[in-house]
Coordinates of C-alpha atoms and ligand atoms in Angstrom, one line a residue:
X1 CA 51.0 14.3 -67.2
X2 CA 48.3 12.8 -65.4
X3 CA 45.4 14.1 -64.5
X4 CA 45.3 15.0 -60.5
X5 CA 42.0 14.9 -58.5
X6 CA 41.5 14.8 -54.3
X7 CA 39.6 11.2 -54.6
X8 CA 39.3 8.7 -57.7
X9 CA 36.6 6.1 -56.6
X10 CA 36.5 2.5 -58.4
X11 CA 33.1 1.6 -59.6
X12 CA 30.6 3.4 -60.5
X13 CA 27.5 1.0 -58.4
X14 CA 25.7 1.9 -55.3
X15 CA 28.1 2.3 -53.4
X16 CA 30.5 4.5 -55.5
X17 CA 27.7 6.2 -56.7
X18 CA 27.1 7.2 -53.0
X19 CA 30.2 7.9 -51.7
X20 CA 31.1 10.1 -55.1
X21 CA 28.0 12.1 -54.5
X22 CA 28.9 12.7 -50.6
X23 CA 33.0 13.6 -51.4
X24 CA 31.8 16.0 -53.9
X25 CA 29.6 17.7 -51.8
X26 CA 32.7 18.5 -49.7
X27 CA 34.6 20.1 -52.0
X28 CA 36.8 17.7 -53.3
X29 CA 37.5 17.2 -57.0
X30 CA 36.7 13.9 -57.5
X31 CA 37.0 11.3 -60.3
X32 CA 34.3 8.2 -60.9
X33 CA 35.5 5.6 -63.0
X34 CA 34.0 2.3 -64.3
X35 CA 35.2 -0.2 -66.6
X36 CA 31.5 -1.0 -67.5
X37 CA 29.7 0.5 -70.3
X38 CA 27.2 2.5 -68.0
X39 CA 27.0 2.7 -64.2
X40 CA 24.6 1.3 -61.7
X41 CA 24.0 -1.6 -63.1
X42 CA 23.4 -4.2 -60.7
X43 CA 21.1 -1.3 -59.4
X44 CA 19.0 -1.7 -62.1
X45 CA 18.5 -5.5 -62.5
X46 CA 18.1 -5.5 -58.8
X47 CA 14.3 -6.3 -57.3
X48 CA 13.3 -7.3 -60.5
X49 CA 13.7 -4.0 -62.0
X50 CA 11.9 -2.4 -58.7
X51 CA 15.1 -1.9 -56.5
X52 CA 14.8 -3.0 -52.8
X53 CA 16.5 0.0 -51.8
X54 CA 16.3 -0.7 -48.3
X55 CA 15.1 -2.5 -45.0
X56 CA 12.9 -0.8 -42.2
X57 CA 14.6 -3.5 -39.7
X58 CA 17.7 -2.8 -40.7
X59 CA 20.1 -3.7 -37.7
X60 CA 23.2 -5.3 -37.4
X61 CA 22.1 -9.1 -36.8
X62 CA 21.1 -9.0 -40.4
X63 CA 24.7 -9.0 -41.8
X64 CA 27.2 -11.7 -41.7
X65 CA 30.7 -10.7 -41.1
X66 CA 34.2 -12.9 -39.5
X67 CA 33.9 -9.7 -37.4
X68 CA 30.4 -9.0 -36.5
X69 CA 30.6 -5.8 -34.8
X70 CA 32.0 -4.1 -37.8
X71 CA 29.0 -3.2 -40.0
X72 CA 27.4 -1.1 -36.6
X73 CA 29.1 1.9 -36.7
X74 CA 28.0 3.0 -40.6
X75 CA 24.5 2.0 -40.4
X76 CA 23.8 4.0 -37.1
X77 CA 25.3 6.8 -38.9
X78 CA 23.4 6.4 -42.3
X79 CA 20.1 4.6 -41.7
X80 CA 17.6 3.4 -44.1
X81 CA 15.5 6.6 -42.6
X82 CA 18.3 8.8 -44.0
X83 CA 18.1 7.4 -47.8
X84 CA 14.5 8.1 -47.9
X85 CA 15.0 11.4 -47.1
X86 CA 17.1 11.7 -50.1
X87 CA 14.1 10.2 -52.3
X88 CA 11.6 12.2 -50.9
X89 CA 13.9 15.5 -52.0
X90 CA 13.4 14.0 -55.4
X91 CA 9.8 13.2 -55.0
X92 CA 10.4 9.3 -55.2
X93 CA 7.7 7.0 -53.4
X94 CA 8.0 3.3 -52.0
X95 CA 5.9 0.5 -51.0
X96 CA 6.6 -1.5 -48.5
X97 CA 6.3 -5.6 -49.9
X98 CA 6.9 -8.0 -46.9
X99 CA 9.4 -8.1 -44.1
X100 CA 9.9 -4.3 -44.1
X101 CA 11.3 -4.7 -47.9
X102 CA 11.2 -1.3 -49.6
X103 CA 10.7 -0.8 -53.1
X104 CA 10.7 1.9 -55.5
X105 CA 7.3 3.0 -57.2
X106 CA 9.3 4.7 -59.8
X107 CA 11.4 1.7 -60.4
X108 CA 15.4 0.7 -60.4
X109 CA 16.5 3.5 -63.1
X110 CA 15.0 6.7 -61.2
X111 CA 17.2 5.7 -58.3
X112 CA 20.4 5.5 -60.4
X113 CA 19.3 8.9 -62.0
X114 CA 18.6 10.8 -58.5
X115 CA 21.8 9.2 -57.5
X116 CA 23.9 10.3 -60.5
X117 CA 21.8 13.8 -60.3
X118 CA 23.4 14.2 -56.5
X119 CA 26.7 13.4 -58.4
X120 CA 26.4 16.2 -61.1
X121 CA 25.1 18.8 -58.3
X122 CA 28.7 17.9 -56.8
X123 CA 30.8 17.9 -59.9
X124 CA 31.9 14.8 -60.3
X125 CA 33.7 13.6 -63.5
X126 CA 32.9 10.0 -64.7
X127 CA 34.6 7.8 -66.8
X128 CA 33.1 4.9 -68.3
X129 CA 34.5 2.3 -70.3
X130 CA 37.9 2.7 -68.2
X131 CA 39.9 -0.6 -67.0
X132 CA 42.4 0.2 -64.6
X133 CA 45.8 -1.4 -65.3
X134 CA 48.1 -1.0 -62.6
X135 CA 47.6 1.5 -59.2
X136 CA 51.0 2.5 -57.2
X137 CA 50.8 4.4 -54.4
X138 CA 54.4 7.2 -54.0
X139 CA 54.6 10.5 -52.6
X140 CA 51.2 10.3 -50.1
X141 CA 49.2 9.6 -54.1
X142 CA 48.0 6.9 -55.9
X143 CA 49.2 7.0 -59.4
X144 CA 46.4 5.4 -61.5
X145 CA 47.3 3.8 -65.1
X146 CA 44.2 2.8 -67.6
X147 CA 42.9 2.5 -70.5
X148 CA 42.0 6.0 -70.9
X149 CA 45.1 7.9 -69.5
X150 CA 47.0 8.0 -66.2
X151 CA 44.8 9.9 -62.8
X152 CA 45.9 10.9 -59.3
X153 CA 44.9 11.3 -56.2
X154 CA 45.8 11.5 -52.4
X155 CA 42.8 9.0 -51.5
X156 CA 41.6 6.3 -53.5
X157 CA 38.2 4.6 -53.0
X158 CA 37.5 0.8 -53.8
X159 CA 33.7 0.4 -54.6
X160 CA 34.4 -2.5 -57.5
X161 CA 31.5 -4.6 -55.7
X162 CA 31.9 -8.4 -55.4
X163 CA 32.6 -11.5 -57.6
X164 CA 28.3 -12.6 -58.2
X165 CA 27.2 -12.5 -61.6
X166 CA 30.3 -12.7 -63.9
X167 CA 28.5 -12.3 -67.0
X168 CA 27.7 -8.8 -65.9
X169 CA 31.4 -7.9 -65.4
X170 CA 31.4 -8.6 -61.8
X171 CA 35.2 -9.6 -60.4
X172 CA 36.8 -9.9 -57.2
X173 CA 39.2 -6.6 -58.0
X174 CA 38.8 -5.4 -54.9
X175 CA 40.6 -8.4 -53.4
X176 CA 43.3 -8.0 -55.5
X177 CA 43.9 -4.7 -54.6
X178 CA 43.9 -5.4 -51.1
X179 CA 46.1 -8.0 -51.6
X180 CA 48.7 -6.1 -53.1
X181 CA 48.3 -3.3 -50.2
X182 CA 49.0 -6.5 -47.8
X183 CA 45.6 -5.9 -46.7
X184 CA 44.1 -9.5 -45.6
X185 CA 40.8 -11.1 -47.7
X186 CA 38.6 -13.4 -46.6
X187 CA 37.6 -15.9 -49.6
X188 CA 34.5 -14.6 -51.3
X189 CA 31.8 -17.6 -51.4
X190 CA 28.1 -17.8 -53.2
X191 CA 25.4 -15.9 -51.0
X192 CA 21.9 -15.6 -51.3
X193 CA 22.0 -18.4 -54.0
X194 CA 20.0 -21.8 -54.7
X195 CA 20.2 -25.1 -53.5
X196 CA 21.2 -27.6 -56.3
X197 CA 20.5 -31.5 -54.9
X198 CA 21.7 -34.8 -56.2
X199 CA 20.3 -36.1 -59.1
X200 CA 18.2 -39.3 -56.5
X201 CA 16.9 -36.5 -55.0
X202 CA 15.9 -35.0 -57.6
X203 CA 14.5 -38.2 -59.5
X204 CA 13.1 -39.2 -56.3
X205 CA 11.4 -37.3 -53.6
X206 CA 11.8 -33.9 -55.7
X207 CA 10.3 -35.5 -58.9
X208 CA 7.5 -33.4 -60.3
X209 CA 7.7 -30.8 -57.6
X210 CA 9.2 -28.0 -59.7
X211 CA 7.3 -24.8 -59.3
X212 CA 5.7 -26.1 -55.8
X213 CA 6.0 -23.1 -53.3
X214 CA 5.2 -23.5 -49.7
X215 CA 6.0 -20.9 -46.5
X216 CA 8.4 -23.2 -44.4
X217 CA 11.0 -22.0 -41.2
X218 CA 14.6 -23.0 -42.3
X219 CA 17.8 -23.1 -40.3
X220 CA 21.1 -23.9 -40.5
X221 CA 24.1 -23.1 -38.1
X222 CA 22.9 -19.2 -36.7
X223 CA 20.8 -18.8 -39.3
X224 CA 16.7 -19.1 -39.1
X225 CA 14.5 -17.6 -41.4
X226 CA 10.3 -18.1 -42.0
X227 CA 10.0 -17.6 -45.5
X228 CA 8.5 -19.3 -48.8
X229 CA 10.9 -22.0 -50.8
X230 CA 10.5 -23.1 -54.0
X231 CA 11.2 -26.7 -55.8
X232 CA 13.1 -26.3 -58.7
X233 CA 14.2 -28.3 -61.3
X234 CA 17.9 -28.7 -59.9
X235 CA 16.9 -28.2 -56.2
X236 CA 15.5 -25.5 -53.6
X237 CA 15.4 -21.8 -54.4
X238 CA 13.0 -19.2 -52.9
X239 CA 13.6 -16.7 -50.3
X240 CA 13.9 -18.7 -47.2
X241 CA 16.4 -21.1 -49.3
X242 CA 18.3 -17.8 -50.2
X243 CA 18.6 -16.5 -47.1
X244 CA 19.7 -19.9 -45.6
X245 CA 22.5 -20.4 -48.0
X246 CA 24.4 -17.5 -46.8
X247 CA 24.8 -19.8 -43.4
X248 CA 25.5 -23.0 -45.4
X249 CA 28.9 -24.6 -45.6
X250 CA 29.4 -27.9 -47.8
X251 CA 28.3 -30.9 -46.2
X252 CA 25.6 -29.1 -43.9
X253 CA 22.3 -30.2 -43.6
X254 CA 19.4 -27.8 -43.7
X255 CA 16.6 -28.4 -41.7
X256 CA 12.9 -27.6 -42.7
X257 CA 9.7 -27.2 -40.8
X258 CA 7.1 -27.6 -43.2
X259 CA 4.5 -26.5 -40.9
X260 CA 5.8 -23.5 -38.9
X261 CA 3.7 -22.2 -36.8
X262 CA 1.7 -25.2 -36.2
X263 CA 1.7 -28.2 -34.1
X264 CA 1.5 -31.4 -36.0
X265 CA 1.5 -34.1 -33.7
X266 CA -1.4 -32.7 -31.9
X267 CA -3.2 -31.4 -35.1
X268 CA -2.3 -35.4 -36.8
X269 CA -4.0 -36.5 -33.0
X270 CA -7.3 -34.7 -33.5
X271 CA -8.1 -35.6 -37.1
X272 CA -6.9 -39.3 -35.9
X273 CA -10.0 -39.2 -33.4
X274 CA -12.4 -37.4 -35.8
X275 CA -11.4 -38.5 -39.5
X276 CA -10.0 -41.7 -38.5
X277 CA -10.8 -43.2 -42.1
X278 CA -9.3 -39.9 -43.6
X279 CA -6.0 -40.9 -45.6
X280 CA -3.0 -39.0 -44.7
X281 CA -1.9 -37.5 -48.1
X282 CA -5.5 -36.3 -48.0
X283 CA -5.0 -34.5 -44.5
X284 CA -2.0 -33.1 -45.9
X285 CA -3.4 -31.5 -48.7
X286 CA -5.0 -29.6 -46.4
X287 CA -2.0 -27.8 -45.0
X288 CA 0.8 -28.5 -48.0
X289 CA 0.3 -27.7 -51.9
X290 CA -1.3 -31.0 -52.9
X291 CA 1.9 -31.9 -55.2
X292 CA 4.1 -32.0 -51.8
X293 CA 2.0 -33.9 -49.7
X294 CA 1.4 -36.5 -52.6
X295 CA 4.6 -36.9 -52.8
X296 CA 6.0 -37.3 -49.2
X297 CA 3.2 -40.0 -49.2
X298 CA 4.9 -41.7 -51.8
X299 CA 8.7 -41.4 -50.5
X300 CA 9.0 -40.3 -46.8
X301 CA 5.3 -41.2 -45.0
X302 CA 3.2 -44.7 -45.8
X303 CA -0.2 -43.3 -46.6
X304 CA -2.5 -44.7 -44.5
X305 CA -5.8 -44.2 -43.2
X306 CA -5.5 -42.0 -40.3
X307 CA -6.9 -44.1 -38.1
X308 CA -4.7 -47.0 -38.9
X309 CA -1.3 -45.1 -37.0
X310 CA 0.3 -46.2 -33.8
X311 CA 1.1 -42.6 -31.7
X312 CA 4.5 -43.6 -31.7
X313 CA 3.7 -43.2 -35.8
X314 CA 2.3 -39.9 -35.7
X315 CA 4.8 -38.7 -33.5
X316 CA 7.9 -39.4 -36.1
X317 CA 5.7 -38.8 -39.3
X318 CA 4.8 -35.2 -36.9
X319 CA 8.8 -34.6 -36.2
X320 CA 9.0 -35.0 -39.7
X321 CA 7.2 -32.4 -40.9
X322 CA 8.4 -29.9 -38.2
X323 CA 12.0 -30.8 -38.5
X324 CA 12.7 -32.4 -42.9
X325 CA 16.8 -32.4 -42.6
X326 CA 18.3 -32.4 -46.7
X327 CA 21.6 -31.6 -47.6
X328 CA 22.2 -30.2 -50.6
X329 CA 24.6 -31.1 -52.9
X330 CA 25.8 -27.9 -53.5
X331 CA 24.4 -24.2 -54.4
X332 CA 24.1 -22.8 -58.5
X333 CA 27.5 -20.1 -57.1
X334 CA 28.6 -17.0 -58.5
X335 CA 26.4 -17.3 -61.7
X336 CA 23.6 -16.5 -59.5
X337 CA 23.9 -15.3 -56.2
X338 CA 23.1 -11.9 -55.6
X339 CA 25.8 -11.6 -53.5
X340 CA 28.8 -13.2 -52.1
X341 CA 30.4 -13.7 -48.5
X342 CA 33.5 -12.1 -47.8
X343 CA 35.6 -9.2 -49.3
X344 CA 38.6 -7.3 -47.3
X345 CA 39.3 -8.3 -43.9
X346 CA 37.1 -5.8 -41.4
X347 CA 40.1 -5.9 -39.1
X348 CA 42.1 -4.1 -42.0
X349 CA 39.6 -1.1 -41.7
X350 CA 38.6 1.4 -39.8
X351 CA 34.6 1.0 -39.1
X352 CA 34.5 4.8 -38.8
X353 CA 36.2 6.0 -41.8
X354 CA 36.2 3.0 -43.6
X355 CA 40.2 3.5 -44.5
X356 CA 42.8 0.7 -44.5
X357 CA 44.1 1.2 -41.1
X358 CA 47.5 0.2 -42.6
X359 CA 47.3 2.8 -45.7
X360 CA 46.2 6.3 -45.4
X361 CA 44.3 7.5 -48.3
X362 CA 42.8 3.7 -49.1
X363 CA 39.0 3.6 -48.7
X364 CA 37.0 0.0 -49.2
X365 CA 33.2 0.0 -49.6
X366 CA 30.7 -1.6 -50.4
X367 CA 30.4 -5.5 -51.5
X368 CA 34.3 -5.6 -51.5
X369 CA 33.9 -5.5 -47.6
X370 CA 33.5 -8.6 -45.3
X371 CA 30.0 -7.5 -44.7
X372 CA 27.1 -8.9 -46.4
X373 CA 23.6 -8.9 -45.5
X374 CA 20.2 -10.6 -45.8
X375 CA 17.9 -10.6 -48.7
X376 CA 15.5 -7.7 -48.7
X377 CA 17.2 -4.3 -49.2
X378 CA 20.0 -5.2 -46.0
X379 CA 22.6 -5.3 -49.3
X380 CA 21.8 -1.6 -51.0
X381 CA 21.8 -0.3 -47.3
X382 CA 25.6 -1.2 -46.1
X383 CA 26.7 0.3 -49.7
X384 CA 24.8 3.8 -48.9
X385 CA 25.8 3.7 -45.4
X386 CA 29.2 2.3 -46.4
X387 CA 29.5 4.9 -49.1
X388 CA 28.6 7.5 -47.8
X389 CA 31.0 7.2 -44.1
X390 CA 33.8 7.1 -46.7
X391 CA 32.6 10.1 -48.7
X392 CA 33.2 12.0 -45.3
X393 CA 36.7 11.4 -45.2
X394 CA 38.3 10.6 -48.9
Ligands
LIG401 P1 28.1 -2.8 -57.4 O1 26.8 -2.2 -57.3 O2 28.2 -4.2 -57.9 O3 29.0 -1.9 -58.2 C1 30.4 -2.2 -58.5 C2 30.8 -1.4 -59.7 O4 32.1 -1.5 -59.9 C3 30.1 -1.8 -61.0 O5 29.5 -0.6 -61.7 C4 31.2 -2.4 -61.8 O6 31.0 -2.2 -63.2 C5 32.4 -1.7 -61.3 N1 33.7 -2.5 -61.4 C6 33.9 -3.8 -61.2 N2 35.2 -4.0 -61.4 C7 35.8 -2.9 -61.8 C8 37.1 -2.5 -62.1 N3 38.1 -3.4 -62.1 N4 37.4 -1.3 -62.5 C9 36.4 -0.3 -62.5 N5 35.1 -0.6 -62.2 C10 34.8 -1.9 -61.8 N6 20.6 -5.9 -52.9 C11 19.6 -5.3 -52.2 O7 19.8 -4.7 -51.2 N7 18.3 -5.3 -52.7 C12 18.0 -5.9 -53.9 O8 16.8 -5.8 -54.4 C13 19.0 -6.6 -54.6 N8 18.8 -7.2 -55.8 C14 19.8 -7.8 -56.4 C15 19.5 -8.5 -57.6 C16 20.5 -9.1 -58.3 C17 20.2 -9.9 -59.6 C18 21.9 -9.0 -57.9 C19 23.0 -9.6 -58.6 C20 22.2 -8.3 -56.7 C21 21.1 -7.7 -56.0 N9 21.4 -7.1 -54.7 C22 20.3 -6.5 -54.1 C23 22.7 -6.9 -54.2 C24 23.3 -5.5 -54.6 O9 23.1 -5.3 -56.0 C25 24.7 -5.4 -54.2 O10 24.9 -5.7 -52.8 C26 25.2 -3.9 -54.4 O11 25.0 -3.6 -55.7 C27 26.7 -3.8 -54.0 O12 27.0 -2.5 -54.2 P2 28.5 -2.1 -54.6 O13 28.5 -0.7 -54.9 O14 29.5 -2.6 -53.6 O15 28.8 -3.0 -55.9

């Protein structure tokens, strides 16, 4: 005979973790399961170990969605202000980095452990190590085989995350089971990932640049972000690259002012007038990492003595700098992104309750939702806020 609870939740990450925590609280017997070895685990490797737990700007413009409106409804009802509540009950601190990213002073695992402490406090069961094999849902309950015994339960919860990193055991599951609901999915794609370039680029303008870091304004269809990219030694990475690729479809361009912020043409005109003899890739230097303006002097710009440009010169070598248009060849996918673009169809679920409008008792959260947001905490914030609306209703 199977074993019956009121909620079984798949996936045991942040937010299953979450919603577990907040159905408990309510009274309801309810079962955690996990096929991985031990749970939170993209939680732990996240931030480099620190956790970004959150965003102080947290807003809805931050997350991309085929149905923007969506994501509004959870995170006005659970804001970042609400999870720090929670840590300051267990005495956690955080630092704010840049941006209004917050991290954890304690570090990754004490937010897994206050998590899983809110879980015990609501007597949750957990079952680790526990593939799932086949769900059918008869009688108003889903019947749940696996690999350790048969469970069921009136609602079900779908917090499997998405497909990024499949060497940690990440899948698309969660698409699968809304597929077999009749639930639509929209593809999941590579976000927040690098920008791999063709091997010309590479050899060419790119050569020797790996490492080189500079604070550039990128854009790319809506997107537009003023952060620092990196060179690499297949192509672009750093956080204004990540956040830009979540906007990127094949073929686009990206376009990249090298000098946000300031105005080249007339800044080019004045050193013309009082440097004239000064070479360009020497003016450069000034306002680029030495290696980058080298090398556009050696590919893009002929280096001149300043004084030697016609304005209709300075003017293109200016719109240059302010508007560098590369199109990548293609981004590193799943095997790095840190998270990926759609998950269920939003216009399957209810934004309240987070329920498949279609089947009662069938919950989606999470990264298995058509909702994914920026770098800097946006991510860890729709899975609390996600989780925890659902944990109000399973
Ligand atoms: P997850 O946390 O991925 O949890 C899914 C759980 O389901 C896992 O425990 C998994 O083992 C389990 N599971 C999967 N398939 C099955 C199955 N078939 N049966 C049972 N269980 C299953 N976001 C931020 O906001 N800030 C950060 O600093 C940050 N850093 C990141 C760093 C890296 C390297 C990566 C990869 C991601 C990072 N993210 C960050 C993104 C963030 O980790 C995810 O958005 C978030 O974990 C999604 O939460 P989730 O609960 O939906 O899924």
């Amino acid at each position: 005979t199977p074993e019956t609870y009121d909620v079984v939740i798949l996936g045991a990450g942040a937010a299953g973790l979450m919603c577990a925590a907040i159905a408990g609280k309510r009274g309801r017997r309810v079962l955690l399961l996990d096929k991985a070895d031990k749970i939170g685990k993209k939680i732990l490797i996240s931030g480099g170990g620190r956790c970004n737990f959150t965003n102080l700007h947290v807003n809805p413009a931050a997350y991309l969605s085929q149905n923007p409106h969506f994501c509004k409804s959870a995170l006005a009802r659970y804001t970042a202000n609400d999870f720090l509540d929670l840590m300051r009950h267990y005495h956690l601190s955080w630092h704010e980095k840049i941006l209004g990213q917050l991290f954890c002073d304690q570090k990754a695992p004490a937010i897994v452990e206050m998590l899983w402490t809110e879980c015990q406090q609501a007597a949750v069961t957990l079952r680790l190590n526990t593939d799932v094999t086949q769900i059918q849902r008869a009688d108003a309950q889903f019947h749940l085989h696996t690999t350790q015994g048969a469970f069921q339960a009136a609602s079900l919860v779908i917090a499997t995350g998405g497909p990024s990193i499949p060497r940690m055991g990440a899948t698309d599951f969660g698409s699968h089971i809304a597929k077999q609901f009749g639930l639509k999915n929209i593809p999941f794609s590579p976000a927040l990932v690098p920008f791999t370039f063709d091997q010309t680029l590479l050899e060419g303008l790119f050569a020797g640049l790996a490492g080189v870091s500079t604070p550039v304004a990128v854009s790319c269809g809506d997107g537009y972000f003023r952060e620092q990219m990196l060179f690499t030694h297949r192509g672009l990475s750093g956080p204004a690259m990540l956040q830009i690729s979540s906007y990127w479809q094949k073929g686009a361009a990206v376009q990249i002012d090298l000098l946000p912020g300031l105005d080249a043409y007339a800044w080019l005109q004045s050193v013309q007038q009082q440097r004239p003899k000064a070479e360009l890739k020497t003016l450069l230097a000034e306002v680029l990492p030495n290696r980058l303006a080298q090398r556009l002097c050696e590919t893009l710009f002929p280096n001149r003595p300043l004084g030697q440009y016609g304005d209709k010169m300075l003017q293109s070598i200016a719109a240059q700098l302010h508007a560098w248009e590369l199109t990548p060849a293609g981004t590193e996918g799943m095997r790095t992104a840190e998270v990926s673009l759609g998950g269920v169809d939003t216009r399957e679920l209810s934004s309240k309750t987070l329920e498949a409008r279609k089947v009662p008792g069938l919950y989606f959260i999470g990264e298995t939702v058509d909702v994914t947001g920026w770098l800097g905490g946006y991510n860890f914030q729709w899975a609390w806020a996600s989780g925890w609306c659902a944990g109000q209703y399973a």
